[in-house]
Tab-separated table of C-alpha atoms in Angstrom:
chain	number	residue	atom	x	y	z
M	1	MET	CA	74.828	79.325	214.296
M	2	ASN	CA	72.650	81.245	211.584
M	3	VAL	CA	75.194	81.543	209.258
M	4	GLU	CA	73.662	80.307	205.944
M	5	SER	CA	73.765	83.511	205.028
M	6	LYS	CA	76.920	84.274	203.567
M	7	THR	CA	79.194	81.479	202.227
M	8	VAL	CA	83.077	81.011	202.163
M	9	SER	CA	84.733	79.357	198.826
M	10	VAL	CA	88.333	77.556	200.026
M	11	VAL	CA	91.403	78.338	197.857
M	12	ILE	CA	94.091	75.722	197.978
M	13	ALA	CA	97.627	76.711	196.213
M	14	ALA	CA	99.185	73.369	195.309
M	15	TYR	CA	102.547	71.834	193.712
M	16	ASN	CA	104.435	68.676	195.091
M	17	GLY	CA	102.382	68.312	197.766
M	18	SER	CA	101.623	64.375	198.061
M	19	SER	CA	102.840	64.311	201.391
M	20	PHE	CA	100.498	66.392	203.149
M	21	ILE	CA	97.432	67.370	200.938
M	22	HIS	CA	95.408	64.288	201.409
M	23	GLU	CA	95.596	64.930	205.373
M	24	LEU	CA	94.487	69.042	204.792
M	25	LEU	CA	91.999	68.190	201.906
M	26	ASN	CA	90.012	65.850	205.146
M	27	SER	CA	90.567	69.013	207.590
M	28	VAL	CA	88.777	71.205	205.053
M	29	ILE	CA	85.830	68.865	203.627
M	30	ASN	CA	85.567	67.772	207.073
M	31	GLN	CA	84.295	71.758	208.887
M	32	SER	CA	81.598	71.887	211.049
M	33	PHE	CA	80.609	74.887	208.683
M	34	ARG	CA	81.116	73.590	205.392
M	35	PRO	CA	82.536	75.608	202.219
M	36	ILE	CA	80.568	75.866	199.450
M	37	GLU	CA	83.635	74.810	197.261
M	38	ILE	CA	86.846	74.160	196.823
M	39	ILE	CA	89.262	74.920	194.274
M	40	VAL	CA	93.030	73.783	194.029
M	41	ALA	CA	95.006	75.624	191.663
M	42	ASP	CA	98.148	73.392	191.158
M	43	ASP	CA	101.126	74.355	189.053
M	44	ARG	CA	101.986	71.422	186.864
M	45	SER	CA	102.726	69.392	189.728
M	46	THR	CA	105.612	66.259	189.092
M	47	ASP	CA	104.421	63.808	192.002
M	48	GLN	CA	101.217	62.806	192.796
M	49	THR	CA	99.354	65.430	194.037
M	50	VAL	CA	96.425	65.809	191.073
M	51	GLU	CA	96.061	62.341	190.812
M	52	ILE	CA	95.522	62.382	194.708
M	53	VAL	CA	93.101	65.153	194.182
M	54	LYS	CA	90.822	63.499	191.528
M	55	SER	CA	90.697	61.136	193.635
M	56	ILE	CA	89.059	62.613	197.010
M	57	ALA	CA	87.171	65.204	194.684
M	58	ALA	CA	85.397	61.851	193.299
M	59	VAL	CA	83.717	61.087	196.872
M	60	SER	CA	84.284	64.843	198.867
M	61	SER	CA	80.482	66.120	200.065
M	62	VAL	CA	81.947	69.180	199.115
M	63	PRO	CA	82.456	70.585	195.404
M	64	LEU	CA	86.131	70.018	194.724
M	65	GLU	CA	87.843	71.211	191.203
M	66	ILE	CA	91.361	71.274	190.656
M	67	LYS	CA	92.788	73.515	188.143
M	68	VAL	CA	96.033	73.135	186.600
M	69	ASN	CA	97.892	75.706	185.035
M	70	ASP	CA	99.027	75.626	181.406
M	71	ALA	CA	102.193	77.461	183.164
M	72	ASN	CA	104.219	77.714	186.592
M	73	LEU	CA	102.652	80.850	187.676
M	74	GLY	CA	104.335	80.533	191.510
M	75	PHE	CA	102.579	81.316	194.607
M	76	ARG	CA	101.709	84.906	193.694
M	77	ASP	CA	99.039	84.917	190.739
M	78	LYS	CA	98.360	81.027	191.292
M	79	PHE	CA	96.648	82.009	194.422
M	80	LEU	CA	94.235	85.299	192.613
M	81	ASN	CA	93.909	83.991	189.626
M	82	ALA	CA	92.106	80.535	191.641
M	83	ASP	CA	91.083	83.094	193.434
M	84	LEU	CA	89.210	85.226	190.642
M	85	LEU	CA	86.807	81.430	190.095
M	86	ALA	CA	85.765	81.764	193.173
M	87	LYS	CA	81.581	81.644	194.298
M	88	GLY	CA	81.238	82.243	197.917
M	89	ASP	CA	80.850	85.490	199.423
M	90	PHE	CA	84.056	84.838	201.608
M	91	ILE	CA	86.962	83.205	200.514
M	92	ALA	CA	90.069	81.838	202.399
M	93	PHE	CA	93.624	80.764	201.291
M	94	CYS	CA	94.938	77.722	201.927
M	95	ASP	CA	98.129	75.954	201.808
M	96	GLN	CA	98.885	72.196	200.678
M	97	ASP	CA	100.300	71.345	203.975
M	98	ASP	CA	98.275	72.763	206.443
M	99	ILE	CA	96.173	71.643	208.699
M	100	TRP	CA	93.043	73.118	209.692
M	101	ASP	CA	90.545	72.842	213.135
M	102	LEU	CA	87.798	71.521	212.230
M	103	LYS	CA	85.303	73.859	213.514
M	104	LYS	CA	87.680	76.945	211.857
M	105	LEU	CA	85.109	78.391	209.290
M	106	GLU	CA	82.207	78.027	211.664
M	107	ARG	CA	84.090	80.251	214.112
M	108	VAL	CA	84.924	82.595	211.015
M	109	ALA	CA	81.484	82.487	209.957
M	110	ALA	CA	80.233	84.554	212.632
M	111	PHE	CA	81.734	87.541	211.925
M	112	CYS	CA	81.201	87.501	208.226
M	113	GLN	CA	77.935	88.903	208.884
M	114	LYS	CA	78.857	91.958	209.859
M	115	PRO	CA	78.453	94.549	207.043
M	116	ASN	CA	81.531	96.122	207.064
M	117	ILE	CA	83.747	93.765	207.582
M	118	SER	CA	86.584	93.071	204.701
M	119	MET	CA	88.407	89.911	205.920
M	120	ILE	CA	89.239	88.403	208.877
M	121	VAL	CA	92.436	86.603	210.975
M	122	HIS	CA	93.401	84.452	213.041
M	123	ALA	CA	96.203	83.014	214.835
M	124	ALA	CA	98.057	80.017	214.328
M	125	SER	CA	100.197	76.965	215.373
M	126	SER	CA	103.328	76.355	214.160
M	127	LEU	CA	104.755	72.774	213.774
M	128	ASP	CA	107.985	71.356	213.277
M	129	GLN	CA	107.676	68.367	211.528
M	130	SER	CA	111.231	67.141	212.288
M	131	THR	CA	111.159	67.577	216.166
M	132	GLY	CA	107.061	67.003	216.691
M	133	LYS	CA	107.159	70.064	218.372
M	134	LEU	CA	103.689	72.482	218.729
M	135	VAL	CA	104.102	76.184	219.216
M	136	LYS	CA	101.245	79.066	219.194
M	137	PHE	CA	102.197	82.155	217.501
M	138	THR	CA	99.606	84.931	217.686
M	139	GLN	CA	100.778	87.674	214.776
M	140	GLY	CA	100.427	89.956	217.364
M	141	ILE	CA	96.713	88.765	217.999
M	142	ARG	CA	96.273	89.919	221.675
M	143	SER	CA	92.142	89.579	221.692
M	144	THR	CA	89.229	88.172	219.712
M	145	GLY	CA	87.638	91.862	218.190
M	146	VAL	CA	87.075	94.138	215.690
M	147	LYS	CA	89.492	96.510	214.664
M	148	PRO	CA	88.375	99.849	212.334
M	149	PRO	CA	89.990	100.116	208.976
M	150	LEU	CA	93.199	101.695	208.719
M	151	SER	CA	94.335	100.089	212.237
M	152	TYR	CA	97.659	97.995	211.136
M	153	ASP	CA	101.141	99.272	209.505
M	154	PRO	CA	100.865	99.806	206.232
M	155	TRP	CA	103.635	97.308	205.453
M	156	LEU	CA	102.110	94.376	207.806
M	157	THR	CA	100.628	91.630	206.967
M	158	PHE	CA	98.991	87.939	208.232
M	159	PHE	CA	100.141	84.844	206.880
M	160	GLY	CA	97.995	84.141	203.996
M	161	PHE	CA	95.808	80.934	205.414
M	162	SER	CA	95.288	83.206	208.552
M	163	ILE	CA	92.952	84.832	205.687
M	164	VAL	CA	89.669	84.878	205.249
M	165	PHE	CA	88.279	87.412	203.059
M	166	ARG	CA	85.395	89.409	201.172
M	167	ARG	CA	85.702	88.543	197.234
M	168	GLU	CA	84.730	92.585	196.517
M	169	LEU	CA	88.151	93.047	197.284
M	170	LEU	CA	89.331	91.206	194.459
M	171	HIS	CA	87.566	93.797	192.242
M	172	LEU	CA	89.045	96.847	193.528
M	173	ALA	CA	91.609	96.784	191.524
M	174	ASP	CA	93.510	94.959	188.136
M	175	ILE	CA	95.540	92.581	190.073
M	176	GLN	CA	97.398	91.919	187.187
M	177	GLY	CA	98.479	95.667	187.524
M	178	ARG	CA	99.118	95.818	191.156
M	179	PHE	CA	102.767	97.037	192.648
M	180	ARG	CA	106.501	95.173	193.826
M	181	ASP	CA	106.587	93.463	196.610
M	182	PHE	CA	108.270	95.233	199.299
M	183	ILE	CA	110.026	92.781	200.270
M	184	VAL	CA	110.734	90.513	197.165
M	185	PRO	CA	111.031	94.009	195.234
M	186	ASN	CA	111.528	91.987	191.455
M	187	GLU	CA	107.991	90.034	192.230
M	188	LYS	CA	104.686	91.748	192.282
M	189	ILE	CA	103.269	91.934	195.722
M	190	ALA	CA	102.293	88.595	197.246
M	191	HIS	CA	98.514	87.493	197.649
M	192	ASP	CA	98.076	87.950	200.967
M	193	ARG	CA	100.031	91.133	201.785
M	194	TRP	CA	97.397	92.886	198.552
M	195	ILE	CA	94.397	91.578	199.869
M	196	VAL	CA	95.754	92.663	204.008
M	197	PHE	CA	96.216	96.307	201.671
M	198	LEU	CA	93.198	96.426	200.566
M	199	GLY	CA	91.092	95.117	203.607
M	200	GLN	CA	92.423	97.669	206.336
M	201	VAL	CA	91.978	100.684	203.310
M	202	VAL	CA	88.714	99.848	202.756
M	203	GLY	CA	87.294	98.013	205.853
M	204	GLU	CA	86.949	96.641	209.659
M	205	THR	CA	89.065	93.759	210.399
M	206	ALA	CA	87.669	90.953	213.044
M	207	GLU	CA	90.478	89.773	214.650
M	208	LEU	CA	90.127	85.665	216.093
M	209	ASN	CA	92.594	85.011	218.957
M	210	LEU	CA	92.389	81.396	218.058
M	211	PRO	CA	95.231	78.834	216.551
M	212	LEU	CA	92.818	77.749	213.463
M	213	VAL	CA	95.074	76.716	211.355
M	214	THR	CA	98.589	74.301	212.339
M	215	TYR	CA	100.978	75.359	209.947
M	216	ARG	CA	103.822	72.705	208.658
M	217	GLN	CA	107.597	73.843	208.961
M	218	HIS	CA	109.338	70.953	207.238
M	219	ALA	CA	112.880	70.848	205.011
M	220	THR	CA	110.232	71.779	201.799
M	221	ASN	CA	108.283	74.642	202.870
M	222	LEU	CA	108.493	77.690	200.128
M	223	PHE	CA	108.566	79.861	203.101
M	224	GLY	CA	109.354	79.722	206.762
M	225	ASP	CA	108.384	81.829	209.721
M	226	GLY	CA	110.704	84.355	208.876
M	227	ARG	CA	109.209	84.958	205.497
M	228	ARG	CA	108.071	89.019	206.318
M	229	SER	CA	111.824	89.335	207.645
M	230	HIS	CA	113.787	92.280	205.093
M	231	LYS	CA	116.738	90.960	206.388
M	232	ALA	CA	115.634	87.231	204.253
M	233	ARG	CA	117.850	89.221	201.204
M	234	GLY	CA	120.756	90.953	201.035
M	235	HIS	CA	121.050	93.705	204.038
M	236	ASP	CA	121.225	97.183	202.054
M	237	PRO	CA	119.888	100.076	204.227
M	238	ILE	CA	119.076	102.625	201.343
M	239	ARG	CA	117.781	99.755	198.957
M	240	GLU	CA	115.421	98.734	201.064
M	241	LEU	CA	114.117	101.700	202.208
M	242	ASP	CA	113.632	102.614	198.636
M	243	ASP	CA	111.935	99.685	198.081
M	244	TYR	CA	109.532	100.590	200.705
M	245	ILE	CA	109.163	103.964	199.152
M	246	SER	CA	107.954	102.736	195.852
M	247	ALA	CA	105.821	100.437	196.806
M	248	THR	CA	104.324	102.879	199.945
M	249	ALA	CA	104.104	105.470	197.085
M	250	ASP	CA	102.494	102.690	194.682
M	251	MET	CA	99.440	102.140	197.948
M	252	ILE	CA	98.744	105.852	197.305
M	253	GLU	CA	98.030	105.231	193.807
M	254	VAL	CA	95.897	102.301	193.711
M	255	ILE	CA	93.779	103.707	196.976
M	256	ARG	CA	93.255	107.701	194.465
M	257	ASP	CA	92.102	105.230	192.081
M	258	LEU	CA	89.490	102.799	193.424
M	259	PRO	CA	86.296	103.016	192.061
M	260	ASP	CA	83.188	105.352	192.880
M	261	GLU	CA	81.302	102.878	193.731
M	262	THR	CA	84.338	101.227	196.739
M	263	GLU	CA	82.603	103.245	199.114
M	264	VAL	CA	79.519	102.082	198.394
M	265	THR	CA	80.556	98.435	198.505
M	266	PHE	CA	82.702	99.104	201.902
M	267	PRO	CA	80.756	101.922	203.307
M	268	LEU	CA	83.837	102.992	205.978
M	269	PHE	CA	86.072	103.606	202.924
M	270	ASP	CA	87.172	106.738	203.579
M	271	ARG	CA	89.658	108.136	200.801
M	272	GLY	CA	91.065	110.984	201.833
M	273	LYS	CA	91.484	109.192	205.164
M	274	ALA	CA	93.477	106.143	203.876
M	275	ILE	CA	95.559	108.287	201.474
M	276	HIS	CA	96.980	110.904	204.369
M	277	PHE	CA	97.697	107.354	206.561
M	278	PHE	CA	99.740	105.990	203.564
M	279	GLN	CA	101.025	109.515	202.825
M	280	ARG	CA	102.493	110.270	206.187
M	281	ALA	CA	103.949	106.300	206.713
M	282	LEU	CA	105.581	107.196	202.855
M	283	HIS	CA	107.128	111.087	204.759
M	284	GLN	CA	108.611	109.022	207.281
M	285	LEU	CA	110.358	106.739	205.047
M	286	ARG	CA	111.675	109.486	203.333
M	287	GLN	CA	112.703	111.158	205.942
M	288	ARG	CA	114.163	108.256	207.268
M	289	LYS	CA	116.335	107.373	203.985
M	290	GLN	CA	118.095	110.954	205.027
M	291	VAL	CA	119.888	109.104	208.272
M	292	TYR	CA	121.114	106.677	205.426
M	293	VAL	CA	122.391	108.951	202.946
M	294	SER	CA	123.840	111.706	205.036
M	295	ARG	CA	127.614	112.272	203.860
M	296	SER	CA	129.376	111.733	207.699
M	297	ARG	CA	128.624	110.251	211.002
M	298	PRO	CA	127.881	113.685	212.751
M	299	ARG	CA	125.155	114.559	210.563
M	300	GLY	CA	123.366	111.260	210.519
M	301	VAL	CA	122.995	111.313	214.094
M	302	TRP	CA	121.612	114.919	213.645
M	303	ALA	CA	118.979	113.421	211.296
M	304	VAL	CA	118.238	110.797	213.729
M	305	ILE	CA	117.005	113.372	216.614
M	306	ARG	CA	115.388	115.368	213.834
M	307	ASN	CA	113.601	113.240	212.941
M	308	ILE	CA	112.231	111.884	216.794
M	309	ARG	CA	111.677	115.514	217.215
M	310	GLY	CA	109.195	115.609	214.074
M	311	GLY	CA	107.431	112.276	215.250
M	312	VAL	CA	109.033	110.254	212.019
M	313	TYR	CA	109.621	107.466	214.068
M	314	ARG	CA	105.834	107.448	215.046
M	315	SER	CA	103.723	104.387	214.148
M	316	VAL	CA	100.856	106.267	211.535
M	317	HIS	CA	98.591	103.561	212.572
M	318	GLN	CA	98.698	104.210	216.841
M	319	ASP	CA	101.046	106.744	217.373
M	320	ALA	CA	103.883	105.156	219.343
M	321	ILE	CA	107.252	104.892	219.377
M	322	ARG	CA	108.927	102.989	217.036
M	323	TRP	CA	112.047	102.528	219.283
M	324	ARG	CA	113.324	99.368	216.795
M	325	SER	CA	113.263	101.940	213.997
M	326	ILE	CA	115.787	104.302	216.219
M	327	ALA	CA	117.999	102.209	217.242
M	328	ARG	CA	118.669	100.772	213.857
M	329	ASP	CA	119.476	103.782	212.560
M	330	LEU	CA	121.553	105.092	215.021
M	331	LYS	CA	123.211	101.803	214.844
M	332	TYR	CA	123.870	102.272	211.272
M	333	CYS	CA	125.843	106.263	212.374
M	334	ALA	CA	127.479	104.198	215.046
M	335	THR	CA	129.241	102.129	212.382
M	336	ARG	CA	130.094	104.681	210.278
M	337	SER	CA	133.734	105.940	209.337
């Protein structure tokens, strides 16, 4: 396969990962399509992680660099700051406790040559360390193929370990100035959500319905399969809607401020269309908030009916009815006094 025209860097975020990082690095180094480099960003591990990485780097057939941060940056900034050091045309996120299919980059590289691809995502397998149970999870990917820009829910993301993206995405906007995370609002937007947001705005996304990474579920995971759920924090629907409203408004401003050269680097980028897409999403959130701030149960129910009639519950990317949102809003009304 002639994929030499595009290169891939692998960026790994590490912290006290000595139990798993040796197996992970072996699965990356021995890829059938070799990355041009592996960058390990470590948040001052207190176990043997750094020593293990250095010992592997000494004999690795792939250039392997470890960068020990001066302070604990957290996974969000750790990933994105390390990404800025990468030299590949594409960058693959990688968690310290994953296991890569040995053909992962070969499968991904087949799409890297397509000029309008901004990111590639794939399915994965989840391994429960306590039971040994291996389960495929698709992340909603139904078939292998290419999707046009703005094909996803504005707030959707994919697990970082399943994302490979064009390096140019990192330079479209200041990563330090990125907006608040709508799921963890006391933090800046997570690295994977940031890249998926930018990636789907400016270019095509290739989806592979192949489990190319085994994701371990174990007691020391920073996040489990539920990391994307808003239920993880206290369930305050008005506050949650405000978090989404704030983030979505900021998304619109990021799109407005994208440099003019974006349309040269990513020819499919349509600023006006993208702004309209997110403005519709913002309008829907604001209209749904009216259900929750209504003064009585009847007023809340009427707000739901009005939203149904006004198309508020139709997704902006598929125009499909969001039945769960309707059910959630009606349930809130039903529980009001």
